[in-house]
Amino acid sequence: MGRSSVRVLAAATITMKLTSTVCFPRQEIMKWNGWGYSDSKFLFNKKGQAEFTGKRYSILGMVLPSLQDCPLMAPPPMSFLNEAFVEDLKATGIPFSHEAEDRVFRAHGHCLHEIFALREGKKFERVPDMVVWPNCHSDVVKIVELACKHNVCLIPYGGGTSVTSALECPPEETRCIVSLDTSQMNRILWIDEKNLVAHVEAGIIGQDLERLLNESGYCTGHEPDSMEFSSLGGWVATRASGMKKNVYGNIEDLVIHIKVVTPRGVIEKSCQGPRMSTGPDIHHFILGSEGTLGVVTEVTMKIRPIPEYQKYGSVVFPNFEAGVACLREVAKQRCAPASIRLMDNEQFQFGHALKPQVSSIFTNFVEGLKKFYITKFKGFDPHQLVVATLLFEGDRERVLQHEKQVYDIAATFGGLAAGEDNGQRGYILTFVIAYLRDLGMDYYVVAESFETSVPWDRVLDLCRNVKERINRECKERGVQFQPLTSCRVTQTYDAGACVYFYFAFNYRGLADPVHTYERVEHAAREEILANGGSLSHHHGVGKLRKEWMKESISSLGVGMLQSVKDYVDPDNIFGNRNLL
């Protein structure tokens, strides 16, 4: 790589590190027992109206009049410190802690059972015995070498947003467990403007990565729902997917080069060419490895100039079948916008509860006219209609041409343009919807989401059968109130789509609501697999879903993964027990 083509950001990296959105220590601004920022949450005010607090999201201060219709931290278990490891670690100067708050904060992700336990003051069976904060790749090499020397268990920790129990410490682990927190490895090391790639430390948080690249006129375009808190290394470790993957690709499409520290040494390719034919791609041993093989320390990834023009949109369809058919045709013609997502009627009705109170009589009048036109004049049944939200990006002329093409396709399936505001609100609500689970638990409601990918010809059957299975399981397991069961198609491909399911129920009268939820979700996952869906599209496997790994990739496939694990990590230093 010619030096003239590389802009070295060494002088800027200090500033980048000090201005990280997610500060050190993280618990100063993030909830320890819920999603996201500690100053951001849904609540009901003195008038009984729902509001969203904080100053970080556009819906702050808005009253949500329809939403009302629709704990102390337990002391952690005893620490099992490996004193010899600690003494050698001190000599390196790498920061570490064995304070209870640091340990518990990194003992969990954001599965329902984890957050419920924290809110109820229940003790985790096992938490990390200490936390260590490497500052760079060479620090990680030293930590891994010491862990091998003293037989210490390492669990990599990125953004902490896992929803697969991936961060839970195995209760049967008797060795000292060290949480290796990569948050201080948050620098962009260089930008190569000729080849449009950036070399970045893997601990950087998604929103910080985009902000820093934007300052130089670039972006990655990778926007998972969790991008405010999830890390680049976590994206690699779970094979992440973003909302704008239609333009920018999934994480495996963006990655050019990965540097990984394992117990056997450092894995990396010898060059950063765009493609190699040198046997199976070693990157694909790392992508999706979920912290079982080593620590991702640095990533070279594709970047793009910030798009000149961005436009939101939305389309209302008479029913879910018409909406799915439209998305299928858009995928077939390969003209999908950056983001196109279809929500079913149940999710549309629930999303309507999050619509802010109108600010004027005129606005209220216009909204009433729109509703009359769709439901009365066009004959759409309010209990059947569905909505797709759209986001277009690129130069202005191409965006407008692209927009017309998509709306023309939608019209052939009975779709009606529903405006930019609905599209933008639907996109932004993606970042705040996780906060609703915290509000729900205040009112005896448990809620969760899970996802799958499925061929196009199975989308409708899978969505219908999974929702029916959830409702049936809830009734059989004593749930006294009608559950909310909904789905949306979130990413499209030539041969299929990603489908997200959301469900919630009021748990009054249940002795163990988390157990009930887990049995219902287990049944839903079996239904997904029986209907031709995948075990996961982008959340990963963790410990939550590994019982289905043989069914998903075959016994021989699991054996191949185990062989790689045994060679790279023969002493199970990276012992989180995910996947296998």
Coordinates of C-alpha atoms in Angstrom, one line a residue:
M1 CA 0.0 0.0 0.0
G2 CA 1.6 3.3 -1.1
R3 CA 2.1 5.7 1.8
S4 CA 0.8 8.6 -0.3
S5 CA -2.6 6.9 -0.4
V6 CA -2.9 6.6 3.3
R7 CA -3.9 9.3 5.7
V8 CA -2.4 8.4 9.1
L9 CA -4.6 9.6 12.0
A10 CA -2.0 9.1 14.7
A11 CA -2.3 12.7 16.0
A12 CA -6.1 12.5 16.0
T13 CA -6.5 9.2 17.7
I14 CA -6.0 10.7 21.2
T15 CA -8.9 13.1 20.6
M16 CA -11.0 10.3 19.2
K17 CA -10.4 8.2 22.2
L18 CA -11.2 10.9 24.7
T19 CA -14.5 11.9 23.0
S20 CA -15.9 8.3 22.8
T21 CA -19.7 8.4 23.2
V22 CA -19.6 5.4 25.5
C23 CA -17.3 6.6 28.3
F24 CA -15.0 4.8 30.7
P25 CA -16.3 3.4 32.9
R26 CA -19.5 2.6 30.9
Q27 CA -21.8 2.4 33.8
E28 CA -21.6 6.2 34.3
I29 CA -23.9 6.7 31.3
M30 CA -25.5 3.3 30.6
K31 CA -28.1 1.3 32.5
W32 CA -26.8 -1.7 34.4
N33 CA -30.2 -3.3 34.5
G34 CA -31.9 -2.3 31.2
W35 CA -31.3 -1.1 27.7
G36 CA -29.1 1.8 26.7
Y37 CA -28.5 5.3 28.3
S38 CA -29.5 5.7 31.9
D39 CA -31.2 9.1 31.2
S40 CA -33.4 7.6 28.4
K41 CA -36.5 5.7 29.2
F42 CA -40.3 5.5 28.7
L43 CA -42.4 6.5 31.6
F44 CA -46.0 7.5 32.5
N45 CA -46.2 11.1 33.8
K46 CA -48.6 12.4 36.5
K47 CA -51.4 12.7 33.9
G48 CA -51.0 9.0 33.0
Q49 CA -49.5 9.9 29.6
A50 CA -46.5 8.2 28.2
E51 CA -43.3 10.2 27.6
F52 CA -39.7 9.5 26.6
T53 CA -37.0 11.1 28.8
G54 CA -33.5 12.4 28.0
K55 CA -32.2 14.6 25.2
R56 CA -30.8 12.0 22.9
Y57 CA -33.7 11.0 20.6
S58 CA -36.1 13.1 18.5
I59 CA -39.2 11.8 20.4
L60 CA -38.1 13.4 23.7
G61 CA -40.8 15.6 25.2
M62 CA -43.5 14.3 22.9
V63 CA -46.7 12.9 24.5
L64 CA -47.6 9.4 23.4
P65 CA -51.3 9.3 24.3
S66 CA -52.1 5.8 23.0
L67 CA -49.4 3.8 24.7
Q68 CA -51.3 3.5 27.9
D69 CA -54.0 1.6 26.0
C70 CA -52.1 -0.8 24.0
P71 CA -34.0 -3.0 42.0
L72 CA -31.1 -3.4 44.0
M73 CA -28.1 -5.1 42.5
A74 CA -27.5 -8.5 44.1
P75 CA -24.0 -9.1 45.5
P76 CA -21.9 -11.2 43.1
P77 CA -20.6 -14.6 44.0
M78 CA -17.1 -14.9 45.6
S79 CA -14.2 -14.0 43.4
F80 CA -11.8 -16.8 42.3
L81 CA -8.7 -14.7 41.6
N82 CA -5.6 -16.4 40.2
E83 CA -3.0 -14.5 42.2
A84 CA 0.0 -15.5 40.0
F85 CA -1.9 -14.2 36.9
V86 CA -2.7 -10.9 38.8
E87 CA 0.9 -10.4 39.8
D88 CA 2.2 -10.9 36.2
L89 CA -0.6 -8.7 34.9
K90 CA 0.4 -5.9 37.3
A91 CA 3.9 -5.9 35.7
T92 CA 2.4 -5.1 32.3
G93 CA 0.7 -1.9 33.5
I94 CA -2.6 -3.0 31.8
P95 CA -5.6 -1.7 33.9
F96 CA -7.7 -4.2 35.7
S97 CA -10.4 -4.4 38.4
H98 CA -12.1 -6.9 40.6
E99 CA -14.7 -4.5 42.0
A100 CA -18.2 -6.0 42.2
E101 CA -19.8 -3.3 40.0
D102 CA -17.3 -3.8 37.2
R103 CA -17.7 -7.6 37.3
V104 CA -21.5 -7.7 37.4
F105 CA -21.8 -5.1 34.6
R106 CA -19.9 -7.5 32.3
A107 CA -21.6 -10.7 33.5
H108 CA -24.6 -10.5 31.2
G109 CA -26.0 -9.3 27.9
H110 CA -29.6 -8.2 27.3
C111 CA -31.6 -11.4 27.2
L112 CA -34.9 -11.2 29.0
H113 CA -33.8 -13.6 31.8
E114 CA -30.6 -11.6 32.4
I115 CA -32.3 -8.2 32.8
F116 CA -35.3 -9.7 34.7
A117 CA -32.8 -11.2 37.2
L118 CA -31.1 -7.9 37.7
R119 CA -34.3 -6.0 38.2
E120 CA -35.5 -8.6 40.7
G121 CA -32.2 -8.6 42.7
K122 CA -31.4 -12.2 41.8
K123 CA -27.9 -13.4 42.0
F124 CA -26.0 -14.8 38.9
E125 CA -24.5 -18.2 39.4
R126 CA -21.2 -17.0 38.1
V127 CA -19.7 -13.6 37.2
P128 CA -16.2 -12.6 36.0
D129 CA -13.6 -12.6 38.8
M130 CA -11.9 -9.6 37.3
V131 CA -12.0 -7.2 34.3
V132 CA -9.1 -6.1 32.3
W133 CA -8.9 -3.2 29.8
P134 CA -6.3 -3.6 27.0
N135 CA -5.4 -0.4 25.2
C136 CA -4.1 -2.0 21.9
H137 CA -3.3 -5.2 20.0
S138 CA 0.0 -5.8 21.9
D139 CA -1.8 -5.5 25.2
V140 CA -4.2 -8.3 24.1
V141 CA -1.2 -10.5 23.1
K142 CA 0.2 -10.1 26.6
I143 CA -3.1 -10.9 28.3
V144 CA -3.6 -14.0 26.2
E145 CA -0.1 -15.2 26.8
L146 CA -0.5 -14.8 30.6
A147 CA -3.9 -16.5 30.5
C148 CA -2.3 -19.5 28.8
K149 CA 0.6 -19.5 31.3
H150 CA -1.7 -19.5 34.3
N151 CA -4.7 -21.4 32.8
V152 CA -7.1 -18.5 33.1
C153 CA -10.5 -18.4 31.3
L154 CA -11.0 -15.3 29.1
I155 CA -14.3 -14.0 27.9
P156 CA -14.1 -11.1 25.3
Y157 CA -16.5 -8.2 26.0
G158 CA -17.3 -5.7 23.3
G159 CA -20.5 -3.6 23.6
G160 CA -22.4 -6.0 25.9
T161 CA -25.5 -6.1 23.6
S162 CA -25.7 -9.9 23.2
V163 CA -29.2 -11.4 23.2
T164 CA -28.0 -15.1 23.1
S165 CA -26.6 -15.6 26.6
A166 CA -23.1 -15.3 25.0
L167 CA -21.7 -13.2 27.8
E168 CA -22.9 -15.4 30.7
C169 CA -20.1 -17.1 32.6
P170 CA -20.5 -20.9 32.6
P171 CA -21.5 -21.8 36.1
E172 CA -19.4 -25.0 36.0
E173 CA -16.2 -23.0 35.3
T174 CA -13.8 -23.4 38.3
R175 CA -10.9 -21.4 36.8
C176 CA -10.5 -17.6 37.3
I177 CA -12.7 -15.9 34.7
V178 CA -11.4 -12.6 33.2
S179 CA -13.6 -10.3 31.2
L180 CA -11.5 -8.8 28.5
D181 CA -13.1 -5.5 27.8
T182 CA -12.0 -4.0 24.5
S183 CA -13.6 -0.6 25.0
Q184 CA -10.3 1.3 25.2
M185 CA -9.3 -0.1 21.8
N186 CA -11.4 2.5 20.0
R187 CA -9.2 4.3 17.4
I188 CA -9.2 4.6 13.7
L189 CA -5.6 3.8 12.9
W190 CA -5.6 5.0 9.3
I191 CA -7.9 5.8 6.4
D192 CA -6.8 4.8 2.8
E193 CA -8.7 7.2 0.5
K194 CA -7.5 5.6 -2.7
N195 CA -8.7 2.1 -1.8
L196 CA -11.6 3.3 0.3
V197 CA -10.8 1.3 3.4
A198 CA -10.1 2.1 7.0
H199 CA -8.1 0.2 9.6
V200 CA -9.9 0.3 12.9
E201 CA -9.4 -1.1 16.4
A202 CA -12.2 -3.6 17.2
G203 CA -13.4 -2.1 20.5
I204 CA -14.8 1.0 18.8
I205 CA -18.6 1.5 19.3
G206 CA -20.7 1.7 16.1
Q207 CA -21.9 5.3 16.5
D208 CA -18.4 6.5 17.3
L209 CA -17.0 4.7 14.2
E210 CA -19.6 6.5 12.0
R211 CA -19.1 9.8 13.7
L212 CA -15.3 9.8 13.3
L213 CA -15.5 8.6 9.7
N214 CA -18.1 11.3 9.0
E215 CA -15.6 13.9 10.1
S216 CA -13.4 12.8 7.2
G217 CA -16.3 12.6 4.8
Y218 CA -16.8 8.8 4.9
C219 CA -19.1 6.2 6.4
T220 CA -19.4 2.4 6.6
G221 CA -23.2 2.3 6.2
H222 CA -23.4 -0.5 8.7
E223 CA -26.3 0.2 11.1
P224 CA -27.5 -2.7 13.2
D225 CA -30.3 -1.8 15.6
S226 CA -27.7 -1.9 18.4
M227 CA -25.2 0.4 16.7
E228 CA -25.3 3.0 19.5
F229 CA -23.7 0.4 21.9
S230 CA -22.4 -2.6 20.0
S231 CA -18.7 -2.8 18.9
L232 CA -17.0 -3.5 15.6
G233 CA -15.4 -6.7 17.2
G234 CA -18.8 -7.8 18.3
W235 CA -20.2 -7.4 14.7
V236 CA -17.4 -9.6 13.4
A237 CA -17.8 -12.2 16.2
T238 CA -21.6 -12.6 15.5
R239 CA -21.7 -12.1 11.7
A240 CA -23.8 -8.9 12.2
S241 CA -26.2 -7.4 9.7
G242 CA -27.3 -3.8 9.4
M243 CA -30.5 -2.0 8.4
K244 CA -28.9 -0.6 5.3
K245 CA -27.3 -3.8 4.1
N246 CA -29.0 -3.6 0.7
V247 CA -26.4 -0.9 -0.3
Y248 CA -23.5 -1.5 2.0
G249 CA -23.7 -5.2 2.7
N250 CA -23.5 -7.3 5.8
I251 CA -20.4 -7.3 8.0
E252 CA -18.9 -10.2 6.0
D253 CA -19.2 -8.1 2.9
L254 CA -17.5 -5.1 4.5
V255 CA -14.5 -6.8 6.1
I256 CA -11.2 -6.8 4.1
H257 CA -8.8 -7.9 6.9
I258 CA -9.0 -9.2 10.5
K259 CA -6.4 -9.5 13.1
V260 CA -7.2 -12.0 15.9
V261 CA -5.2 -13.0 19.0
T262 CA -5.6 -16.7 19.8
P263 CA -3.8 -19.0 22.3
R264 CA -1.8 -20.3 19.4
G265 CA -0.8 -16.9 18.2
V266 CA -2.0 -14.1 15.9
I267 CA -4.2 -15.0 12.9
E268 CA -4.1 -12.6 9.9
K269 CA -3.8 -12.7 6.1
S270 CA -0.6 -11.5 4.4
C271 CA -2.3 -9.0 2.2
Q272 CA -5.4 -6.9 2.0
G273 CA -6.5 -7.8 -1.5
P274 CA -10.3 -7.7 -2.2
R275 CA -10.4 -11.4 -2.8
M276 CA -8.2 -14.5 -2.5
S277 CA -8.3 -18.0 -3.8
T278 CA -6.1 -19.7 -1.1
G279 CA -8.4 -22.5 0.2
P280 CA -11.2 -21.8 2.6
D281 CA -11.3 -18.2 3.7
I282 CA -9.8 -18.1 7.3
H283 CA -12.0 -15.0 7.9
H284 CA -15.0 -17.3 7.9
F285 CA -13.5 -19.2 10.9
I286 CA -13.5 -15.9 12.8
L287 CA -16.8 -14.4 11.6
G288 CA -19.5 -15.8 13.8
S289 CA -17.0 -17.5 16.2
E290 CA -18.6 -15.6 19.2
G291 CA -15.4 -15.3 21.3
T292 CA -14.6 -19.0 21.3
L293 CA -11.3 -18.8 19.4
G294 CA -9.7 -15.5 20.4
V295 CA -10.0 -11.8 20.5
V296 CA -10.6 -9.6 17.4
T297 CA -8.2 -6.7 17.8
E298 CA -8.1 -4.8 14.5
V299 CA -10.3 -4.8 11.4
T300 CA -9.7 -3.3 7.9
M301 CA -13.1 -2.6 6.4
K302 CA -14.7 -0.9 3.4
I303 CA -15.8 2.7 3.6
R304 CA -17.9 4.9 1.3
P305 CA -18.2 8.7 0.8
I306 CA -21.1 10.0 2.8
P307 CA -24.2 9.9 0.5
E308 CA -25.1 13.2 -1.0
Y309 CA -28.8 12.7 -0.5
Q310 CA -31.1 10.7 1.8
K311 CA -34.8 10.3 1.6
Y312 CA -37.3 8.4 3.7
G313 CA -40.6 7.0 2.5
S314 CA -43.4 4.6 3.4
V315 CA -46.0 2.5 1.6
V316 CA -49.3 1.1 3.0
F317 CA -50.5 -2.2 1.6
P318 CA -54.0 -3.8 2.0
N319 CA -52.5 -6.9 3.7
F320 CA -49.3 -8.7 4.6
E321 CA -49.5 -11.0 1.6
A322 CA -49.4 -8.0 -0.8
G323 CA -46.6 -6.4 1.1
V324 CA -44.4 -9.6 1.0
A325 CA -45.1 -10.0 -2.7
C326 CA -44.0 -6.4 -3.3
L327 CA -40.7 -6.9 -1.3
R328 CA -40.1 -10.1 -3.3
E329 CA -40.5 -8.3 -6.6
V330 CA -38.2 -5.5 -5.5
A331 CA -35.6 -8.1 -4.5
K332 CA -36.1 -9.9 -7.8
Q333 CA -35.5 -6.7 -9.8
R334 CA -32.5 -5.9 -7.5
C335 CA -33.7 -2.4 -6.9
A336 CA -34.1 -2.5 -3.1
P337 CA -33.4 0.9 -1.4
A338 CA -30.8 1.1 1.4
S339 CA -33.5 -0.1 3.8
I340 CA -37.0 -1.6 3.2
R341 CA -38.9 -3.1 6.1
L342 CA -42.4 -4.5 6.2
M343 CA -44.3 -4.6 9.5
D344 CA -47.4 -6.7 9.9
N345 CA -50.8 -5.3 11.1
E346 CA -50.1 -6.2 14.8
Q347 CA -46.9 -4.3 14.7
F348 CA -48.5 -1.4 12.8
Q349 CA -51.2 -1.1 15.4
F350 CA -48.6 -1.2 18.2
G351 CA -46.4 1.4 16.4
H352 CA -49.4 3.6 16.1
A353 CA -49.4 3.7 19.9
L354 CA -46.0 5.4 19.7
K355 CA -47.2 8.1 17.4
P356 CA -46.6 11.5 19.0
Q357 CA -49.5 13.8 19.9
V358 CA -50.3 16.1 17.0
S359 CA -49.3 19.7 17.5
S360 CA -52.1 21.5 15.8
I361 CA -55.7 21.3 14.7
F362 CA -54.6 21.5 11.0
T363 CA -52.2 18.5 11.5
N364 CA -54.9 16.5 13.2
F365 CA -57.3 17.4 10.3
V366 CA -54.7 16.2 7.6
E367 CA -54.1 13.0 9.5
G368 CA -57.8 12.4 9.6
L369 CA -58.1 12.9 5.9
K370 CA -55.3 10.4 5.2
K371 CA -56.9 7.8 7.4
F372 CA -60.3 8.4 5.7
Y373 CA -58.7 8.1 2.2
I374 CA -57.0 4.8 3.0
T375 CA -59.7 3.1 5.0
K376 CA -62.9 4.4 3.5
F377 CA -62.1 5.6 -0.1
K378 CA -59.5 2.9 -0.9
G379 CA -61.3 0.3 1.3
F380 CA -58.3 -0.9 3.3
D381 CA -59.3 -2.8 6.4
P382 CA -57.5 -1.2 9.5
H383 CA -57.2 -4.7 10.9
Q384 CA -55.4 -6.1 7.8
L385 CA -53.3 -3.2 6.4
V386 CA -49.6 -3.3 6.7
V387 CA -46.8 -0.7 6.2
A388 CA -43.4 -0.8 4.7
T389 CA -40.8 1.9 5.6
L390 CA -38.1 2.9 3.1
L391 CA -34.8 4.7 3.1
F392 CA -33.1 5.8 -0.1
E393 CA -29.4 7.0 -0.2
G394 CA -27.1 8.2 -3.0
D395 CA -26.9 11.2 -5.4
R396 CA -30.2 13.1 -5.6
E397 CA -31.1 12.2 -9.2
R398 CA -30.5 8.5 -8.8
V399 CA -32.4 8.5 -5.5
L400 CA -35.5 10.1 -7.1
Q401 CA -35.3 7.6 -10.0
H402 CA -34.9 4.7 -7.6
E403 CA -37.8 6.0 -5.5
K404 CA -40.1 6.1 -8.5
Q405 CA -39.2 2.6 -9.5
V406 CA -40.0 1.2 -6.0
Y407 CA -43.3 3.1 -5.7
D408 CA -44.3 1.9 -9.2
I409 CA -43.7 -1.7 -8.1
A410 CA -45.6 -1.1 -4.9
A411 CA -48.6 0.2 -6.8
T412 CA -48.9 -3.0 -8.8
F413 CA -49.5 -4.8 -5.5
G414 CA -52.0 -2.3 -4.3
G415 CA -49.6 -0.2 -2.3
L416 CA -50.1 3.5 -1.6
A417 CA -47.4 6.0 -0.8
A418 CA -47.8 7.0 2.9
G419 CA -45.3 9.8 3.3
E420 CA -41.8 10.6 4.4
D421 CA -42.6 11.3 8.0
N422 CA -43.9 7.7 8.6
G423 CA -40.8 6.3 7.0
Q424 CA -38.4 8.4 9.1
R425 CA -40.3 7.8 12.3
G426 CA -40.3 4.1 11.7
Y427 CA -36.6 4.1 11.1
I428 CA -35.8 6.2 14.2
L429 CA -38.1 4.1 16.4
T430 CA -35.8 1.2 15.8
F431 CA -33.3 2.7 18.2
V432 CA -35.8 3.3 21.0
I433 CA -38.0 0.2 20.8
A434 CA -35.7 -1.7 23.1
Y435 CA -36.4 0.7 25.9
L436 CA -40.1 -0.4 25.8
R437 CA -39.2 -3.7 27.4
D438 CA -38.0 -1.8 30.5
L439 CA -41.3 0.0 30.7
G440 CA -43.2 -3.2 30.2
M441 CA -41.5 -4.9 33.1
D442 CA -42.7 -2.0 35.3
Y443 CA -46.2 -3.1 34.5
Y444 CA -45.9 -6.9 34.7
V445 CA -45.2 -7.3 31.0
V446 CA -42.3 -9.4 29.6
A447 CA -41.3 -8.9 26.0
E448 CA -38.6 -10.0 23.6
S449 CA -37.6 -10.3 20.0
F450 CA -35.9 -13.0 17.9
E451 CA -35.1 -13.4 14.2
T452 CA -34.6 -15.9 11.4
S453 CA -33.9 -16.0 7.7
V454 CA -36.2 -18.0 5.3
P455 CA -36.6 -18.6 1.6
W456 CA -39.2 -16.4 -0.1
D457 CA -41.7 -19.2 -0.7
R458 CA -41.8 -20.0 3.0
V459 CA -42.1 -16.4 4.4
L460 CA -45.9 -16.3 4.7
D461 CA -46.3 -19.8 6.1
L462 CA -43.5 -19.3 8.6
C463 CA -44.9 -16.0 9.9
R464 CA -48.4 -17.3 10.3
N465 CA -47.4 -20.6 11.9
V466 CA -45.0 -19.1 14.3
K467 CA -47.5 -16.5 15.5
E468 CA -50.2 -19.1 15.9
R469 CA -47.7 -21.4 17.8
I470 CA -46.8 -18.5 20.2
N471 CA -50.5 -17.8 20.9
R472 CA -51.3 -21.5 21.5
E473 CA -48.3 -22.0 23.8
C474 CA -49.1 -18.9 25.8
K475 CA -52.7 -20.2 26.4
E476 CA -51.5 -23.7 27.3
R477 CA -49.0 -22.3 29.8
G478 CA -51.4 -20.3 31.7
V479 CA -50.9 -16.8 30.3
Q480 CA -54.2 -15.1 31.2
F481 CA -54.1 -12.2 28.8
Q482 CA -53.9 -12.1 25.0
P483 CA -50.3 -11.8 24.1
L484 CA -48.9 -9.4 21.5
T485 CA -47.5 -11.4 18.7
S486 CA -46.1 -9.6 15.6
C487 CA -43.4 -9.8 12.9
R488 CA -41.7 -7.8 10.3
V489 CA -39.6 -8.5 7.2
T490 CA -36.4 -6.5 7.8
Q491 CA -33.8 -7.5 5.2
T492 CA -34.3 -8.9 1.7
Y493 CA -32.1 -11.1 -0.5
D494 CA -32.4 -12.7 -3.9
A495 CA -33.4 -16.0 -2.4
G496 CA -35.2 -15.0 0.8
A497 CA -35.6 -12.6 3.7
C498 CA -34.9 -11.9 7.4
V499 CA -38.0 -12.0 9.6
Y500 CA -38.1 -10.5 13.1
F501 CA -40.7 -11.6 15.6
Y502 CA -41.8 -9.6 18.6
F503 CA -44.0 -10.9 21.4
A504 CA -45.0 -9.8 24.8
F505 CA -47.5 -10.9 27.5
N506 CA -48.8 -9.7 30.8
Y507 CA -47.5 -12.2 33.4
R508 CA -49.9 -11.5 36.3
G509 CA -50.8 -14.8 37.9
L510 CA -47.7 -16.7 36.7
A511 CA -45.3 -18.0 39.3
D512 CA -42.3 -17.9 37.0
P513 CA -42.8 -15.6 34.0
V514 CA -39.3 -15.9 32.7
H515 CA -39.5 -19.7 32.6
T516 CA -42.9 -19.4 30.8
Y517 CA -41.4 -17.0 28.3
E518 CA -38.4 -19.3 27.7
R519 CA -40.6 -22.3 27.0
V520 CA -42.8 -20.3 24.6
E521 CA -39.7 -19.0 22.7
H522 CA -38.2 -22.5 22.6
A523 CA -41.4 -23.7 21.0
A524 CA -41.4 -20.8 18.5
R525 CA -37.8 -21.6 17.6
E526 CA -38.8 -25.2 16.9
E527 CA -41.6 -23.9 14.7
I528 CA -39.2 -21.7 12.8
L529 CA -36.9 -24.6 12.0
A530 CA -39.8 -26.9 11.1
N531 CA -41.0 -24.2 8.6
G532 CA -37.7 -23.9 6.8
G533 CA -36.2 -21.0 8.8
S534 CA -32.6 -20.6 10.0
L535 CA -31.4 -20.8 13.6
S536 CA -30.4 -17.2 13.4
H537 CA -29.9 -14.5 10.7
H538 CA -27.7 -12.1 12.7
H539 CA -28.1 -12.4 16.5
G540 CA -25.9 -15.5 16.6
V541 CA -26.1 -18.7 18.7
G542 CA -24.4 -18.1 22.0
K543 CA -25.5 -20.6 24.7
L544 CA -29.2 -19.9 24.1
R545 CA -29.6 -21.7 20.8
K546 CA -26.7 -24.1 20.7
E547 CA -28.9 -27.2 21.3
W548 CA -30.0 -26.8 17.7
M549 CA -26.6 -26.5 16.1
K550 CA -26.4 -30.2 15.0
E551 CA -29.8 -29.9 13.4
S552 CA -28.8 -26.6 11.7
I553 CA -25.3 -27.5 10.3
S554 CA -25.2 -31.3 10.8
S555 CA -23.1 -33.4 13.2
L556 CA -20.2 -33.3 10.8
G557 CA -20.4 -29.5 10.6
V558 CA -20.3 -29.3 14.4
G559 CA -17.3 -31.7 14.3
M560 CA -15.4 -29.4 11.9
L561 CA -16.0 -26.4 14.2
Q562 CA -14.9 -28.4 17.2
S563 CA -11.7 -29.5 15.4
V564 CA -10.8 -25.8 14.7
K565 CA -11.5 -25.0 18.4
D566 CA -9.4 -27.9 19.6
Y567 CA -6.4 -26.8 17.4
V568 CA -6.6 -23.1 18.0
D569 CA -7.5 -23.3 21.7
P570 CA -6.5 -26.7 23.1
D571 CA -6.8 -25.6 26.7
N572 CA -10.1 -23.8 26.3
I573 CA -8.7 -20.5 27.4
F574 CA -11.6 -18.8 25.6
G575 CA -14.1 -20.8 27.6
N576 CA -17.4 -19.0 27.2
R577 CA -18.9 -22.3 25.8
N578 CA -20.8 -20.5 23.0
L579 CA -21.8 -22.4 19.8
L580 CA -20.4 -25.9 20.8

